[in-house]
XYZ file of C-alpha atoms in Angstrom:
503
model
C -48.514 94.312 -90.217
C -47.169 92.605 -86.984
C -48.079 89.076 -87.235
C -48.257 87.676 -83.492
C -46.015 84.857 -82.226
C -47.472 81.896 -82.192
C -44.902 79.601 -80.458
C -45.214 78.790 -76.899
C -44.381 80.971 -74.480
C -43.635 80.093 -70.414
C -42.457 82.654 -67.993
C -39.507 81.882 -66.037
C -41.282 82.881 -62.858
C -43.837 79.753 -63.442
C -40.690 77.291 -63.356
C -39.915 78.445 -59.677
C -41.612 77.366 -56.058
C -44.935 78.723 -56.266
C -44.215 79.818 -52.207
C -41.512 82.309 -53.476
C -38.533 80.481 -52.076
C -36.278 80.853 -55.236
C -36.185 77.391 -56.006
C -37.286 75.667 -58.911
C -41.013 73.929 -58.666
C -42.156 70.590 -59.873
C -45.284 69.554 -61.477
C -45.478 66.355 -59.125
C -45.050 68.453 -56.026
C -47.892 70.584 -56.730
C -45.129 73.473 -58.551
C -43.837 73.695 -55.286
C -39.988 72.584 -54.890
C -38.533 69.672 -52.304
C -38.607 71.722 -49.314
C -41.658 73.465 -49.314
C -43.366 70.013 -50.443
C -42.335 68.552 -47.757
C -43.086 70.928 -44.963
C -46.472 71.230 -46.675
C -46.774 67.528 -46.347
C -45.425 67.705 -42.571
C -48.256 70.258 -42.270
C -50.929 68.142 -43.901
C -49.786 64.894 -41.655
C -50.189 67.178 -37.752
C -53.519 68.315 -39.491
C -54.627 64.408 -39.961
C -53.115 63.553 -36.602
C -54.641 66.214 -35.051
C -58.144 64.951 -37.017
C -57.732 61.635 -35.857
C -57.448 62.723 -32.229
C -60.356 64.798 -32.414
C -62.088 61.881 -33.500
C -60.573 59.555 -31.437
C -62.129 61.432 -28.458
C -65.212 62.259 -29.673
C -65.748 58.032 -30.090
C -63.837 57.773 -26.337
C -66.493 60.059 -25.313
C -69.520 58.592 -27.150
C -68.837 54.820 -25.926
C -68.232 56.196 -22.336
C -71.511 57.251 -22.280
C -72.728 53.828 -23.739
C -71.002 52.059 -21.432
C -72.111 54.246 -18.800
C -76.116 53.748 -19.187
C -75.685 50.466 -20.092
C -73.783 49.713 -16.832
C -75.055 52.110 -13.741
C -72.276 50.564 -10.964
C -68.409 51.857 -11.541
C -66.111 49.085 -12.805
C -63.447 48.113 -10.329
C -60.648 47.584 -12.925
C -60.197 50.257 -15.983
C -61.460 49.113 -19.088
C -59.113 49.399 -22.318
C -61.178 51.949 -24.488
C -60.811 52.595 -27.791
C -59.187 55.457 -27.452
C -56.131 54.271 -25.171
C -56.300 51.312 -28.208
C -55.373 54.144 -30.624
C -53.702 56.158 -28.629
C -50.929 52.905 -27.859
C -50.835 52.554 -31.484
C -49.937 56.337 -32.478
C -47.477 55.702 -29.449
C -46.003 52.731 -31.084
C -45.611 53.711 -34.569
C -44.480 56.839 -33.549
C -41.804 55.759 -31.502
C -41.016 52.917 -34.093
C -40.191 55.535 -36.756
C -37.689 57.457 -34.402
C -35.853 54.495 -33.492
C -35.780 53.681 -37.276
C -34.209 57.128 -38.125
C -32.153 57.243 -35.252
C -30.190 53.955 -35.315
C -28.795 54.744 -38.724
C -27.387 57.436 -37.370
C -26.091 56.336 -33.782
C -22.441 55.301 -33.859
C -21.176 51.845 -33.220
C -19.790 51.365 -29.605
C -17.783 48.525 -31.425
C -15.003 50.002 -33.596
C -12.618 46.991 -33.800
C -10.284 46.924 -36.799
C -11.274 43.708 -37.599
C -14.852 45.281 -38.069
C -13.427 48.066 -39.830
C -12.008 45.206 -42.305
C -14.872 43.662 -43.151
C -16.679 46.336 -43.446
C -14.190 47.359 -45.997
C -13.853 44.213 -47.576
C -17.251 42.529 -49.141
C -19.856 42.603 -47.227
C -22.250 40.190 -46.232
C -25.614 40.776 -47.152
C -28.895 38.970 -45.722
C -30.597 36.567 -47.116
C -33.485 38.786 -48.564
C -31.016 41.663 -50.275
C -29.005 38.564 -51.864
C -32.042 37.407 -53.556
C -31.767 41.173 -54.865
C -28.640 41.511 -55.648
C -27.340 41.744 -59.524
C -24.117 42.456 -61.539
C -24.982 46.411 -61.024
C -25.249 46.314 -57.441
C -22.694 44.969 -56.603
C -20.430 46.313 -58.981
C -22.118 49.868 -57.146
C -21.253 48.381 -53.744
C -17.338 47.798 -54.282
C -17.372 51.626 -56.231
C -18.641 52.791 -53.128
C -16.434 50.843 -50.637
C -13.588 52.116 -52.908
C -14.809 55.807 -52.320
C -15.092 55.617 -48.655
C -11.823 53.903 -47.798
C -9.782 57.534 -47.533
C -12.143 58.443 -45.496
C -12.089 58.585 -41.953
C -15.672 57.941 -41.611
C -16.169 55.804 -44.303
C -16.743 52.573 -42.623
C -19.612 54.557 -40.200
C -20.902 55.603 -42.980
C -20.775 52.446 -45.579
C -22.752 51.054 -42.417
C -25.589 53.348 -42.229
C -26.111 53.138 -45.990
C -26.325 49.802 -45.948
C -28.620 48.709 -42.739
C -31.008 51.322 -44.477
C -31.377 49.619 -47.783
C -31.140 46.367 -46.429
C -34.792 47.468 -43.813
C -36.226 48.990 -47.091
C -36.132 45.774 -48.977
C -39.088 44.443 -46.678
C -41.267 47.799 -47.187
C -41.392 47.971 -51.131
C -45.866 47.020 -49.505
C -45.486 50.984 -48.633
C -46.676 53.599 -50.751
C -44.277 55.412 -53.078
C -44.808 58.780 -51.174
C -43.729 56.601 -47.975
C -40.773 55.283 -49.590
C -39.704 58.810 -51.002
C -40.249 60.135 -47.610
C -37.908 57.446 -45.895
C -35.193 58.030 -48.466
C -35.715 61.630 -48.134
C -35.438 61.878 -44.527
C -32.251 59.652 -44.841
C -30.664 61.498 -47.301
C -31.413 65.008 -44.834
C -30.135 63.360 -41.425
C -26.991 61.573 -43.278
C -26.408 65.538 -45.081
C -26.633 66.985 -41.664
C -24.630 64.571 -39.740
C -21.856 65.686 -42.523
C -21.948 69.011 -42.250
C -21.761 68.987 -37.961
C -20.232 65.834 -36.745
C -17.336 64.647 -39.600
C -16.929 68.604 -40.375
C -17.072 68.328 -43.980
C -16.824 71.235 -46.484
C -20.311 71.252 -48.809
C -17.906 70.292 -52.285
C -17.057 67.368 -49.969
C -20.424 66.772 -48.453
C -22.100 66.849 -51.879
C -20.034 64.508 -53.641
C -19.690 62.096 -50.798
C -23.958 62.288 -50.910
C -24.157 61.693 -54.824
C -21.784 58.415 -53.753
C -24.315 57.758 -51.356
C -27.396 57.958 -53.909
C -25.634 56.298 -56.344
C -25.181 52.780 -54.304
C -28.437 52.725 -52.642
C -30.438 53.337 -56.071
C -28.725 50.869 -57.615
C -29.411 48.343 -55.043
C -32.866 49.861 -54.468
C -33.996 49.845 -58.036
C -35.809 47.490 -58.606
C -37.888 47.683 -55.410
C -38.526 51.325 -56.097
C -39.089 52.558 -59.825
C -42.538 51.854 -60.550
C -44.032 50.047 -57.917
C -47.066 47.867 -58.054
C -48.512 50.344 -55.558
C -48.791 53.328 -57.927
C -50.440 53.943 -61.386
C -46.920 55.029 -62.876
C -47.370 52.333 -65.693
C -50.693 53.526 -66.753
C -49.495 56.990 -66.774
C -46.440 55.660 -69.009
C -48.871 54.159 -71.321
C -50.968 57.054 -71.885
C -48.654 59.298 -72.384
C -47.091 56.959 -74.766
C -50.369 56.545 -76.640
C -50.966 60.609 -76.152
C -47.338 61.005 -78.220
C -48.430 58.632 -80.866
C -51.690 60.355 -81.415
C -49.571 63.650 -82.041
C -47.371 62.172 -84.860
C -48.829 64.817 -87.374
C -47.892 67.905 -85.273
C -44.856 69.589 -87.095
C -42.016 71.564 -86.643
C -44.114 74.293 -87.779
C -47.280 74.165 -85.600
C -44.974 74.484 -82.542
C -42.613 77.737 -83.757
C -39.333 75.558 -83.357
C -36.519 77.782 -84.825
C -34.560 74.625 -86.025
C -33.356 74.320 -89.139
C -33.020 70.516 -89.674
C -31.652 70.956 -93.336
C -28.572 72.256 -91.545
C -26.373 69.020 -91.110
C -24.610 70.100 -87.660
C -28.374 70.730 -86.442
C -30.140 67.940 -87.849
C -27.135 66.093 -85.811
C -28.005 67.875 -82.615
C -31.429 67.115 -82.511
C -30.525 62.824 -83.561
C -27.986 63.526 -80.400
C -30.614 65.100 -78.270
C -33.232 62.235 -78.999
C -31.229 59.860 -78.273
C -30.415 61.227 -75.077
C -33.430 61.739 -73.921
C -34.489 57.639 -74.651
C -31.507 56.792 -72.712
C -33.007 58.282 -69.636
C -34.524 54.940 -69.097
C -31.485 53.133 -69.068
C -30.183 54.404 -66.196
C -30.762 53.373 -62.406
C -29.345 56.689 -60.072
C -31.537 59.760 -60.203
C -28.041 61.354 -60.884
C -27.537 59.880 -63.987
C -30.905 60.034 -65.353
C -30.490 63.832 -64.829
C -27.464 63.748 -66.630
C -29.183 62.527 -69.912
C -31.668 65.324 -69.749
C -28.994 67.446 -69.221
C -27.303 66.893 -72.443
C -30.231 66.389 -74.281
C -31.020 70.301 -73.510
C -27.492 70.894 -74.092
C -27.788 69.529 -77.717
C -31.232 71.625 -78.270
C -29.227 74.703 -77.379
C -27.266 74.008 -79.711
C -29.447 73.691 -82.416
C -31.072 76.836 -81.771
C -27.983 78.325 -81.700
C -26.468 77.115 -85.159
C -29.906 77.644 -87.200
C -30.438 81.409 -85.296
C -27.001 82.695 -85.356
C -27.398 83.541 -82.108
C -27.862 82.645 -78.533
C -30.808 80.459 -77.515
C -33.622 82.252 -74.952
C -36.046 80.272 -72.793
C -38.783 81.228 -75.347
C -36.960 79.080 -77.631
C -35.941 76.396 -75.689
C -38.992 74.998 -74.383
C -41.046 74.518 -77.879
C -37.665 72.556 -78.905
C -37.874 70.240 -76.023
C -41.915 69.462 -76.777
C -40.389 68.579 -80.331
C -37.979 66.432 -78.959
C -40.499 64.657 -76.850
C -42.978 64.214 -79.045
C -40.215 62.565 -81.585
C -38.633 60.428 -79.283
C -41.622 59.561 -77.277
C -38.705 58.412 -74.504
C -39.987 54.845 -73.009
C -41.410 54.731 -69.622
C -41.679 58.616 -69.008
C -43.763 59.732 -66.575
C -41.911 56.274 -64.463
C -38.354 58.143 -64.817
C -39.881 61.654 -63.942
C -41.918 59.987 -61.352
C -38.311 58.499 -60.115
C -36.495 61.588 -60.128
C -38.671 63.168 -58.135
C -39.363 60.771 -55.523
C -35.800 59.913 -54.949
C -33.259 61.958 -56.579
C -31.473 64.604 -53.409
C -33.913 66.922 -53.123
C -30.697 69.766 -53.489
C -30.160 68.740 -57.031
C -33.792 69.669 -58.268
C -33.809 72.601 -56.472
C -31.082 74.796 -57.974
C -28.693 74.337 -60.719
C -28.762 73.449 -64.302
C -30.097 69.525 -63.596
C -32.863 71.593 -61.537
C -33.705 73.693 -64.352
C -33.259 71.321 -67.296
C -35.827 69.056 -65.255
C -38.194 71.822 -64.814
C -38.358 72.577 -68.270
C -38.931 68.807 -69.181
C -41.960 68.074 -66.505
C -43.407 71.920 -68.235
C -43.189 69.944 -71.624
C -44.686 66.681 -70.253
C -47.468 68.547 -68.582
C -47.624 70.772 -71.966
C -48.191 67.392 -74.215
C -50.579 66.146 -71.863
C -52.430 69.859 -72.494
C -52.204 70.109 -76.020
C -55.157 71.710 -77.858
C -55.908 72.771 -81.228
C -56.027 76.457 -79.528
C -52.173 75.990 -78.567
C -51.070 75.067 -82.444
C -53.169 77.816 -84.294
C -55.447 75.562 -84.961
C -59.628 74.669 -84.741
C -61.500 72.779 -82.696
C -62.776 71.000 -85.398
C -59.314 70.621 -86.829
C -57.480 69.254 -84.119
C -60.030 66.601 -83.605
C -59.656 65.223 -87.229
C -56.233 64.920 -86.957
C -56.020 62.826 -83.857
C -58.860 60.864 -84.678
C -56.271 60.234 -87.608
C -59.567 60.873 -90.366
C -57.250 63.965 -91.796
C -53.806 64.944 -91.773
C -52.186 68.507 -91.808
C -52.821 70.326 -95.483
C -49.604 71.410 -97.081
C -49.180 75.289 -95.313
C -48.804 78.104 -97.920
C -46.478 80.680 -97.328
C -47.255 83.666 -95.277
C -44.354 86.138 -95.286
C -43.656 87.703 -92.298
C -46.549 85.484 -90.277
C -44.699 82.409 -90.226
C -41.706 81.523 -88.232
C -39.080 82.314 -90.286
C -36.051 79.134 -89.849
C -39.000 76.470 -89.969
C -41.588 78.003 -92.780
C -38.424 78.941 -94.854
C -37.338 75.591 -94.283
C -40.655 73.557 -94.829
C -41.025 76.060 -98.154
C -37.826 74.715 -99.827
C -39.185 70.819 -99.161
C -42.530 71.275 -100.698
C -40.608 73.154 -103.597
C -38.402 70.395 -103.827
C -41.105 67.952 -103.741
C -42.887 70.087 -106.442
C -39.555 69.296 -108.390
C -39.135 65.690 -108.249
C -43.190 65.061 -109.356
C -42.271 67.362 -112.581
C -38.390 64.844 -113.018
C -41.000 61.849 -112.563
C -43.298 63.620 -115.498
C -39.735 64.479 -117.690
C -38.817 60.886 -116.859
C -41.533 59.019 -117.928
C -42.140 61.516 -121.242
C -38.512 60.340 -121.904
C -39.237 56.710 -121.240
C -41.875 56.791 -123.783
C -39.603 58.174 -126.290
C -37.224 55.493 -125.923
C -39.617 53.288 -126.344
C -40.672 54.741 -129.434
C -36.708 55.175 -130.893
C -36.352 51.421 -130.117
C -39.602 50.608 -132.324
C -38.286 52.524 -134.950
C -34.886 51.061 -134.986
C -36.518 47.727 -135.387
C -38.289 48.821 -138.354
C -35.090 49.982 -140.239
C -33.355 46.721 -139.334
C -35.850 44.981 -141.029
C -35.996 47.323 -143.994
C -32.780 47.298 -144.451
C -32.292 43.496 -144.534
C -35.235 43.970 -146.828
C -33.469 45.452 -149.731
C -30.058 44.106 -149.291
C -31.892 40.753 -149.968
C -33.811 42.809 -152.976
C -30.336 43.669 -154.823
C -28.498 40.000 -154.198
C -31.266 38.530 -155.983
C -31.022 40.759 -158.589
C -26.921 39.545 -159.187
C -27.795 36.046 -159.460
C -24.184 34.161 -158.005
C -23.210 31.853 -161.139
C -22.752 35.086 -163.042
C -18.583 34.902 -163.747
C -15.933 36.389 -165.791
C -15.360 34.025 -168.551
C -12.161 35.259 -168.923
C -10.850 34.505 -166.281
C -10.740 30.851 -166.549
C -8.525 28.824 -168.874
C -9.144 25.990 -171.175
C -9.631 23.173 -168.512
C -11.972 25.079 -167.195
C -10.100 25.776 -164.203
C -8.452 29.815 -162.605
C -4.367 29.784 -162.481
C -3.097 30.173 -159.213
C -2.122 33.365 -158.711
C 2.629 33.231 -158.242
C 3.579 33.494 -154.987
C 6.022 35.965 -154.128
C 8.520 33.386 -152.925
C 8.698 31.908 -156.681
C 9.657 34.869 -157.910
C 13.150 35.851 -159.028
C 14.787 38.269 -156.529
C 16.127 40.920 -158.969
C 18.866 41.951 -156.211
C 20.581 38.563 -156.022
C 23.938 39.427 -157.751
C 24.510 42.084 -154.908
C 24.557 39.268 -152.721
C 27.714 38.099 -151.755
C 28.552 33.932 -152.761
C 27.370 31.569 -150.683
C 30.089 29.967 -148.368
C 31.638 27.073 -148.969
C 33.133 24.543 -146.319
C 37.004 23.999 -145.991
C 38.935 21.471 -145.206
C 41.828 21.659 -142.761
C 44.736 19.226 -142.876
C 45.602 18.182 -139.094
């Protein structure tokens, strides 16, 4: 009989943009990717505008008539209604945030070389960035000045980079989508000034960009990953608690084909785990990406080395919700949260970072998901075990139903615990008959002693030869050997004899 699979299974086509771009989605944009979140987002902002005109009228138009059968005579000087109120104010912050966007981008008139010096040299920061600053920053600020010194619009560009981080110091009060959108929009007008005005090739372009990301994150850190204005920390916390509450899932319940017994593999998946906590280390999107990265790398791996053959997507994603739910990385949905809001919007969108962070926001969402449905299991079931009242019973072995690396593998550690609990039995029978052999040793000690003290009484000691004594009572000494006479002393030649000399 076919037994059906019962690992998880995800269609490729679910980890792209759900408007059929080509592009990889993300949970946090809806499973649409950068672009299309953002035009949706443009889209949903002219809708609100539009809304708040509409409204804005219809109270112009409702107070006009107020005012106008309150008051029957026409008012020699115009009134300010509420409506020019709001309409200055759309006006204002309108034209606010295109002079914002624009002056990063509009070249200095000044171009000095003693500008171009200290722009190259360390530069001076305000007061409220200094308060900022740390041994990573600026460390990330001299890497960067180093970077852009070949270049012949490095200094422009050092410039832009840093008026913008220094203005977003004083707007960490913003929402996160408004800082994501500022840092977006940044990154978009800095990529396109790149590609037109300093005629850069896109190898260039990109890695003068991840330069660009990497000193601004590091010097925006702090004011950006997990701000007070979001619930990122209570989303870290109960996913954290989630993960602990789904220690007793195992290797089995999820169809991982990982043979852990394997040493190369069980050192893929330490490598992978620990990859995956370092995440949090990290300050640059980038980087961050570059853990998960190798972390998938490492469950590939794996898969590899306990299948014999190539890893497929079918396999790779159960792995990864193993990973997680070992690990339980610190701060989770904060770094994912992170990523997304701030990382270059190209980098999620295609490549292996893009796809590798798909996967891992699929396995978040997954976790967050889980039922007893999803592991083969009951209702009923999966609420005792993660109200923690029963644990997982010991699985039999079911042939050809069972995935084969991990049921083989979880067979041979039950039969190996079978076989220590029958050495501990063979160990303690043996223990007993030591025991016993040292009791019975005792005993024949003592008997022994018992009749060797039996027979010296019977042979009392003054018991002696008379014989051997003589008259006074007294045994001769037996000769020595020296006394003796040496039977070979006339073959010895004569003693010598000292001579005299006359002088």
């Amino acid at each position: 009989m076919t037994s059906q699979r019962r690992g998880i299974h995800l269609d490729q086509s679910e980890l792209l943009c759900k408007k059929g771009c080509g592009f990889y989605g993300n949970t946090g944009w809806q499973g649409l990717c950068s672009k299309c979140w953002r035009e949706e987002n443009q889209r949903e902002k002219q809708k609100q505008i539009q809304e708040d005109w509409a409204l804005a009228e219809r109270l112009q138009k409702e107070e006009e008539e107020a005012y106008a059968s309150r008051h029957q005579k026409a008012q020699s000087q115009p009134t300010v209604t509420p409506f020019s109120k709001f309409e200055e104010r759309k006006t204002k912050e309108k034209s606010s945030k295109v002079n914002t966007v624009t002056k990063f981008f509009t070249p200095s008139t000044k171009t000095s070389k003693k500008d171009a010096c200290e722009a190259q040299s360390s530069p001076s920061p305000s007061s409220s960035t200094s308060r900022h600053s740390s041994v990573d920053s600026d460390h990330a600020t001299r890497e960067f000045i180093d970077f852009l010194k070949p270049l012949k619009s490095g200094r422009e560009i050092f410039k832009q980079c840093r008026a913008f981080t220094e203005s977003m110091v004083y707007k960490r009060d913003m929402a996160a989508d408004e800082l994501s959108e500022c840092v977006q929009d940044f990154y978009q007008n800095l990529s396109d000034r790149l590609h037109t005005q300093f005629k850069g090739s896109s190898e260039h372009v990109e890695s003068v960009m991840d330069e660009v990301e990497k000193y601004m994150m590091t010097r925006l850190y702090k004011e950006v990953f997990c701000p007070e204005t979001t619930d990122d920390e209570k989303k870290d916390l109960a996913i954290q608690k989630r993960i602990r509450a789904l220690h007793w899932v195992t290797i089995e319940m999820l169809c991982v084909p990982v043979d852990e017994e394997i040493a190369e593999v069980s050192d893929s998946v330490v490598k992978a785990i620990t990859d995956v906590i370092e995440m949090d280390s990290k300050c640059v999107p980038k980087e961050k990406l570059a853990c998960i990265t190798r972390c998938s790398k490492h469950i590939f791996n794996a898969i590899k080395i306990s299948k014999n053959e190539a890893a497929s997507a079918d396999d790779f994603l159960p792995t990864l919700i193993y990973i997680v739910l070992k690990a339980n990385p610190p701060r989770l949905q904060s770094n994912i949260q992170y990523i997304t809001r701030f990382s270059n919007p190209s980098r999620l969108m295609t490549g292996e970072d893009g796809y590798y962070f798909t996967n891992l926001c699929c396995a978040v969402a997954f976790i967050e998901k889980l039922d007893g449905q999803s592991l083969n299991l009951s209702a009923e079931e999966f609420e005792l075990y993660m109200s923690g009242q029963a644990s997982p019973h010991r699985p039999q072995s079911t042939g050809a139903s069972s995935c084969s690396p991990g049921s083989s593998t979880l067979g041979q550690v039950h039969k190996r615990l079978d076989l220590l609990a029958g050495l501990g039995e063979r160990q303690e029978q043996v223990m007993e008959k030591a025991r016993q052999l040292e009791s019975d040793l005792i005993d024949w000690t003592d008997d022994v002693e018992q009749k060797v003290q039996s027979v010296l009484e019977s042979f009392p000691p003054e018991t002696q030869n008379p014989a051997a004594t003589t008259a006074s009572g007294t045994t001769p000494a037996a000769s020595s050997a020296i006394d003796s006479d040496n039977v070979e002393n006339e073959h010895l030649p004569p003693p010598l004899q000292p001579q005299v000399f006359a002088g």
